PDB file of C-alpha atoms in Angstrom:
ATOM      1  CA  UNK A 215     108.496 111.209 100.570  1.00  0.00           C
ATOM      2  CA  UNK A 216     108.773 110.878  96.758  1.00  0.00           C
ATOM      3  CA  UNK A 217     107.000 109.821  94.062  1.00  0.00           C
ATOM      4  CA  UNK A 218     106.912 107.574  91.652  1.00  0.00           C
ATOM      5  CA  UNK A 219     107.489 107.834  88.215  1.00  0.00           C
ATOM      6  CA  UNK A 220     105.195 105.433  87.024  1.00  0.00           C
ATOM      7  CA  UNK A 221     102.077 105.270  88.959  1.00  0.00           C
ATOM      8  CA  UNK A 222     102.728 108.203  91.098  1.00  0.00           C
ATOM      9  CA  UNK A 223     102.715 105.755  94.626  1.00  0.00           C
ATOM     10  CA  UNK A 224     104.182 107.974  97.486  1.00  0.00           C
ATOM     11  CA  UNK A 225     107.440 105.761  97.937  1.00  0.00           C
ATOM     12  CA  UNK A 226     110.473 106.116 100.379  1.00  0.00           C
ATOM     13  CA  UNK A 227     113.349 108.696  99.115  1.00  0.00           C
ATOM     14  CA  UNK A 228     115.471 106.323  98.514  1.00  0.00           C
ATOM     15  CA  UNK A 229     113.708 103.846  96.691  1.00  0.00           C
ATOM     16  CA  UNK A 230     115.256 102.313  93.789  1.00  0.00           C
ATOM     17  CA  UNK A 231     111.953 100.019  93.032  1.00  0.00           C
ATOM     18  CA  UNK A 232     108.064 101.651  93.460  1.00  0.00           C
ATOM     19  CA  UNK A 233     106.139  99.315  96.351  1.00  0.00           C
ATOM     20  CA  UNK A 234     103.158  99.818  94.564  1.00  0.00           C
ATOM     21  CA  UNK A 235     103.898  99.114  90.739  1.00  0.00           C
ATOM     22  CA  UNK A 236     107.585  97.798  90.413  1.00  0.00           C
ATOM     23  CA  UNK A 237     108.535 100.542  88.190  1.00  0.00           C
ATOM     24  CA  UNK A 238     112.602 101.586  88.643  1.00  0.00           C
ATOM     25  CA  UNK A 239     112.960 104.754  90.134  1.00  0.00           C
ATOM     26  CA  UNK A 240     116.165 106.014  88.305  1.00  0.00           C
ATOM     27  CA  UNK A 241     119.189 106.097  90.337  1.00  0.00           C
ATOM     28  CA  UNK A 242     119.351 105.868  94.657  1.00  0.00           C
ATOM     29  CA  UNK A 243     118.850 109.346  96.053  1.00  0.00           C
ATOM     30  CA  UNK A 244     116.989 110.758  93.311  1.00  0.00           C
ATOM     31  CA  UNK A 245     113.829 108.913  92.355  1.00  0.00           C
ATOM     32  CA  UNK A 246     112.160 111.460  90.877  1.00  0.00           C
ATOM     33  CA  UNK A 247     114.576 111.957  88.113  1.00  0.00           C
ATOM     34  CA  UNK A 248     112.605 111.780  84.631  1.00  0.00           C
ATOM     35  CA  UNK A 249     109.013 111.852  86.383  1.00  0.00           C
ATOM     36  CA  UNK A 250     106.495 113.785  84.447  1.00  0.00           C
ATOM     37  CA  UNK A 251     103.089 114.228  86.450  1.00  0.00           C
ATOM     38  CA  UNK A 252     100.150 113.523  85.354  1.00  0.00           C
ATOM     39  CA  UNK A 253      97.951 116.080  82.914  1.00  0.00           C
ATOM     40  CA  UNK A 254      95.145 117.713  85.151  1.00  0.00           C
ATOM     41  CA  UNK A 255      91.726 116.941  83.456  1.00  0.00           C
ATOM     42  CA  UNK A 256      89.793 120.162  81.721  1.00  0.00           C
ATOM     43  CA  UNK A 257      86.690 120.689  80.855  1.00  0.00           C
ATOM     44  CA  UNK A 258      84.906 118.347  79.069  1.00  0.00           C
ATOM     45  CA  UNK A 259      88.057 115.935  78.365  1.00  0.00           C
ATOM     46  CA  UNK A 260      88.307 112.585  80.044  1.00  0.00           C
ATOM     47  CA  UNK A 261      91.419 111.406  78.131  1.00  0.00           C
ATOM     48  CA  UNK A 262      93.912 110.801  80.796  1.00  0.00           C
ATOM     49  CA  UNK A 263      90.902 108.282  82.222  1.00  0.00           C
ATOM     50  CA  UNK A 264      91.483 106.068  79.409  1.00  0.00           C
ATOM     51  CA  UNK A 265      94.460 103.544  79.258  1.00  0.00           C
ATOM     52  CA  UNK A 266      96.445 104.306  76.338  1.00  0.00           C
ATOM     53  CA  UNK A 267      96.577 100.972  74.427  1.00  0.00           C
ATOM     54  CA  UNK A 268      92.381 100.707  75.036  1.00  0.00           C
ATOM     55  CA  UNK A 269      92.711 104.214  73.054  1.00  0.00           C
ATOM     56  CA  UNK A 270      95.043 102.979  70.347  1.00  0.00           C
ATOM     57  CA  UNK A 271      93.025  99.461  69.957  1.00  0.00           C
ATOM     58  CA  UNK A 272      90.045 100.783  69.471  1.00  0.00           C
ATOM     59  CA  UNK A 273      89.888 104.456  67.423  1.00  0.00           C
ATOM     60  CA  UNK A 274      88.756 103.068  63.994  1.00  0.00           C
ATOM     61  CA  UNK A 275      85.866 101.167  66.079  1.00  0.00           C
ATOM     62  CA  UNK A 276      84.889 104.384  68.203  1.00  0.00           C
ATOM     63  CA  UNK A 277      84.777 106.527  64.773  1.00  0.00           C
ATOM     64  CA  UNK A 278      81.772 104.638  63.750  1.00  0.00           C
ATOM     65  CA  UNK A 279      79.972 105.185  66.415  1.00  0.00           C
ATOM     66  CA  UNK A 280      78.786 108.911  65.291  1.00  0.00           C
ATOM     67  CA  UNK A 281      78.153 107.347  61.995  1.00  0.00           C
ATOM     68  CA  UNK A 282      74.330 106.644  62.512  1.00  0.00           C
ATOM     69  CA  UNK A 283      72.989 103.385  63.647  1.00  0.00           C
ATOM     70  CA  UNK A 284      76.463 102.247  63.241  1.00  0.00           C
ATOM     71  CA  UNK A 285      77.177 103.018  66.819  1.00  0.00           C
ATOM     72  CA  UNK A 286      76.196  99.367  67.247  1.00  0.00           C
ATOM     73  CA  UNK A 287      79.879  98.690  65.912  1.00  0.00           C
ATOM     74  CA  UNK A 288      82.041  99.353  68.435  1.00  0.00           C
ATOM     75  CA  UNK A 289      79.423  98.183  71.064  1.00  0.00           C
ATOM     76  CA  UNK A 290      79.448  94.774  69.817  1.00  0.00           C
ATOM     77  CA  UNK A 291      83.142  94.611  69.173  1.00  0.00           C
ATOM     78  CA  UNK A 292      84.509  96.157  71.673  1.00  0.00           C
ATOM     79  CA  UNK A 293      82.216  95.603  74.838  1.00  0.00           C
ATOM     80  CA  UNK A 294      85.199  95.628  77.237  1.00  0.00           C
ATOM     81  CA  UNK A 295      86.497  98.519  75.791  1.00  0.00           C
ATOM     82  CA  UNK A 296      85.709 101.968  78.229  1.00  0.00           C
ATOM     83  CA  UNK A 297      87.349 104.321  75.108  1.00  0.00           C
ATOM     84  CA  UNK A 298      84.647 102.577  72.566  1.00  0.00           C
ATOM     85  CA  UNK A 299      82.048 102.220  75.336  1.00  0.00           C
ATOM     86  CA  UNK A 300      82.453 106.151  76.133  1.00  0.00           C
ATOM     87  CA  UNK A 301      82.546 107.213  71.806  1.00  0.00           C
ATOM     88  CA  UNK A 302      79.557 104.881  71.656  1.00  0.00           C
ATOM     89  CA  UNK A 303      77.633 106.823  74.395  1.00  0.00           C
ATOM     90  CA  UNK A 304      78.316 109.889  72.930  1.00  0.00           C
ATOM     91  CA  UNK A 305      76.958 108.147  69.546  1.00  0.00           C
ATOM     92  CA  UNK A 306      74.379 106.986  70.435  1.00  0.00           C
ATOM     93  CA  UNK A 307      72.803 110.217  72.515  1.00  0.00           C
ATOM     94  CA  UNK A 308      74.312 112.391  69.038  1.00  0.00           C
ATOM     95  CA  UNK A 309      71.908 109.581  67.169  1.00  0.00           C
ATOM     96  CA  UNK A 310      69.029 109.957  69.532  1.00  0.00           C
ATOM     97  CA  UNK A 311      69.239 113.735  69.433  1.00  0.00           C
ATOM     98  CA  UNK A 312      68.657 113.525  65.675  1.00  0.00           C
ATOM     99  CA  UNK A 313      65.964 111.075  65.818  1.00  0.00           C
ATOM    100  CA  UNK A 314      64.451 113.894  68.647  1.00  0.00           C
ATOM    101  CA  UNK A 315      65.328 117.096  65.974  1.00  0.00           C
ATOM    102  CA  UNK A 316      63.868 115.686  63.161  1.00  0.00           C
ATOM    103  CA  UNK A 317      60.313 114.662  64.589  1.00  0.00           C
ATOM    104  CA  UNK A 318      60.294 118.737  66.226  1.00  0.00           C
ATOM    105  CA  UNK A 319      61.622 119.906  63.136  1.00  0.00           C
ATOM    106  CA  UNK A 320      59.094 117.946  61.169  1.00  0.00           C
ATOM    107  CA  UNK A 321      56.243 119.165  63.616  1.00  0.00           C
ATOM    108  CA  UNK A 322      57.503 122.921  63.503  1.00  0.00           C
ATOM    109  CA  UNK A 323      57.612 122.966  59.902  1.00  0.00           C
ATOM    110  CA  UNK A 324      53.873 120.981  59.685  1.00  0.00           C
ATOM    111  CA  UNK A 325      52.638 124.395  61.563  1.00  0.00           C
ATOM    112  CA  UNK A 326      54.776 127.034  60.187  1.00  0.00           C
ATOM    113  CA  UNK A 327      53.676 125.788  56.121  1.00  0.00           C
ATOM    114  CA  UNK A 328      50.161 127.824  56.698  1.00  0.00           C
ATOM    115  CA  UNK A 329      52.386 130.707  57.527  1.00  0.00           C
ATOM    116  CA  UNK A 330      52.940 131.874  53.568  1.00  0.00           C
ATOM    117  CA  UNK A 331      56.040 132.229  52.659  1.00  0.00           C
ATOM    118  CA  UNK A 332      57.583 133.609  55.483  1.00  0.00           C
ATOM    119  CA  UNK A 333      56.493 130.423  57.539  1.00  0.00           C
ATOM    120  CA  UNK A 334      58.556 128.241  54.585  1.00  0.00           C
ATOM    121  CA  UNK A 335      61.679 129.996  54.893  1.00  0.00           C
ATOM    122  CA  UNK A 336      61.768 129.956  58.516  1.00  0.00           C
ATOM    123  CA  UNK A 337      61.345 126.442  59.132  1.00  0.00           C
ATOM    124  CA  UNK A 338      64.281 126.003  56.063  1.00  0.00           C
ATOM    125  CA  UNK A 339      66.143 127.956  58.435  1.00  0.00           C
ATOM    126  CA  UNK A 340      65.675 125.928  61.696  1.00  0.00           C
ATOM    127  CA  UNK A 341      65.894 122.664  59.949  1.00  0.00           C
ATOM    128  CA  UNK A 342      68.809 123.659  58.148  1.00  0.00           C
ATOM    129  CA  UNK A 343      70.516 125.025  61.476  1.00  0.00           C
ATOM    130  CA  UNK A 344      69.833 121.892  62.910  1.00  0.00           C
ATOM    131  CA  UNK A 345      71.129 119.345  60.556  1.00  0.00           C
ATOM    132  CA  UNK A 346      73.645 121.779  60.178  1.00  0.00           C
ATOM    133  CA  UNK A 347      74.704 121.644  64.168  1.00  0.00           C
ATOM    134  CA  UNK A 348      74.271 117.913  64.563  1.00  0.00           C
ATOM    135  CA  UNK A 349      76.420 117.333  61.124  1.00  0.00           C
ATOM    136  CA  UNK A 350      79.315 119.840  62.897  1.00  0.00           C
ATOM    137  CA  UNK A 351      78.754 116.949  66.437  1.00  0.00           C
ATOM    138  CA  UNK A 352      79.353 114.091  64.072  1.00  0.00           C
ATOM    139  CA  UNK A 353      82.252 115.508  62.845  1.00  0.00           C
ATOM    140  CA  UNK A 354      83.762 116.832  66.172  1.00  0.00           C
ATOM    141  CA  UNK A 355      83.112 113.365  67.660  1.00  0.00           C
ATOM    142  CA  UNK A 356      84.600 111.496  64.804  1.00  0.00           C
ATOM    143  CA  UNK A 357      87.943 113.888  64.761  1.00  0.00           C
ATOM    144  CA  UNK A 358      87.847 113.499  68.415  1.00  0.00           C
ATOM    145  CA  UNK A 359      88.077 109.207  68.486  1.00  0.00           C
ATOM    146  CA  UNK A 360      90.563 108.934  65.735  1.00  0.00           C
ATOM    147  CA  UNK A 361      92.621 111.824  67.299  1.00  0.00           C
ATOM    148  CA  UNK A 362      92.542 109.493  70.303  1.00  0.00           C
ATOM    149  CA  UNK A 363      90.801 111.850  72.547  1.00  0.00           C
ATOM    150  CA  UNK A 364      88.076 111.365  74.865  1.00  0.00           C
ATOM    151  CA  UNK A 365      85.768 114.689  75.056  1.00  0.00           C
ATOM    152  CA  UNK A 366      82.252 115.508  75.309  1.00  0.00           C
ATOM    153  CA  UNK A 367      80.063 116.868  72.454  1.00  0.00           C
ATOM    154  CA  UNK A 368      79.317 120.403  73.086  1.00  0.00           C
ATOM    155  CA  UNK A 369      75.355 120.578  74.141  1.00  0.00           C
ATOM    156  CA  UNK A 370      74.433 117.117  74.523  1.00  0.00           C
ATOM    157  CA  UNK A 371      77.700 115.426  75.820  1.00  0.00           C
ATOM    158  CA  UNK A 372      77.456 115.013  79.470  1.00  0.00           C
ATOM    159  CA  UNK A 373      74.215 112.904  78.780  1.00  0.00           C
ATOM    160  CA  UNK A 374      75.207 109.485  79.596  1.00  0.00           C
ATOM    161  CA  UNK A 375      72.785 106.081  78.734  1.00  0.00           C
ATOM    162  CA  UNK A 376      75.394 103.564  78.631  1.00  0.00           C
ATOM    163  CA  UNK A 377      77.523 103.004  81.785  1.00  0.00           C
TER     164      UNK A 377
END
């Protein structure tokens, strides 16, 4: 059996048209002639998931979704979209996340002022490490959608809220 160069069906050997899809299969005898398969998923990237013109259709919308509340963008203009709808989820938990770091950091930093000094650097340090680390997710998830790729944030990434 062979494959086919389009959707990769199973088709007969000497196929000249895929069953499945339609595709040509190059010439009789050989219908795996150009067929490149598929890239094997790593990791946290869910590209090859995505159709390619849903990526290219909608990159400038999923950039705004790590840009705040503006994650709202691509949700309301692009409901049908899964690339936006994933970019948005990873928005909107990158958005939460900061909404959930700044009330800790604000709480740490309430009890480590009657530390002197020493308690006044330190929280500077962890608030500063943590706008810091969300500021490096923002930008990772905004190279990420215009690049036209589909991957996790590191940390918080695999949390998913909208389906």
């Amino acid at each position: 059996m062979a494959i086919c160069k389009q959707c990769g069906a199973q088709i007969d050997d000497n196929a000249v048209v895929c069953p499945s899809c339609g595709a040509q299969q190059g010439v009789a005898g050989n219908p795996n002639a150009g067929f490149t398969p598929p890239p094997i998923p790593t990791g946290n990237d869910y590209t090859m998931q995505f159709d390619y013109n849903d990526i290219q259709q909608n990159k400038v919308l999923a950039l705004f979704a790590y840009l705040e509340i503006l994650f709202l963008i691509p949700l309301l203009a692009a409901p049908n979209s899964p690339y936006a709808r994933f970019h948005t989820n990873q928005g909107l938990v990158l958005f939460l996340t900061s909404i959930v770091s700044g009330v800790v950091v604000g709480i740490l930093t309430f009890i480590l002022v009657w530390i002197p000094i020493a308690g006044i650097i330190i929280a500077g340090l962890i608030g500063g490490a943590v706008s810091l680390c969300l500021f490096i997710f923002m930008i990772l998830g905004i190279v990420n959608a215009v690049t036209g790729k589909a991957k996790e944030l590191p940390l918080i990434g695999k949390i998913r809220i909208l389906k």
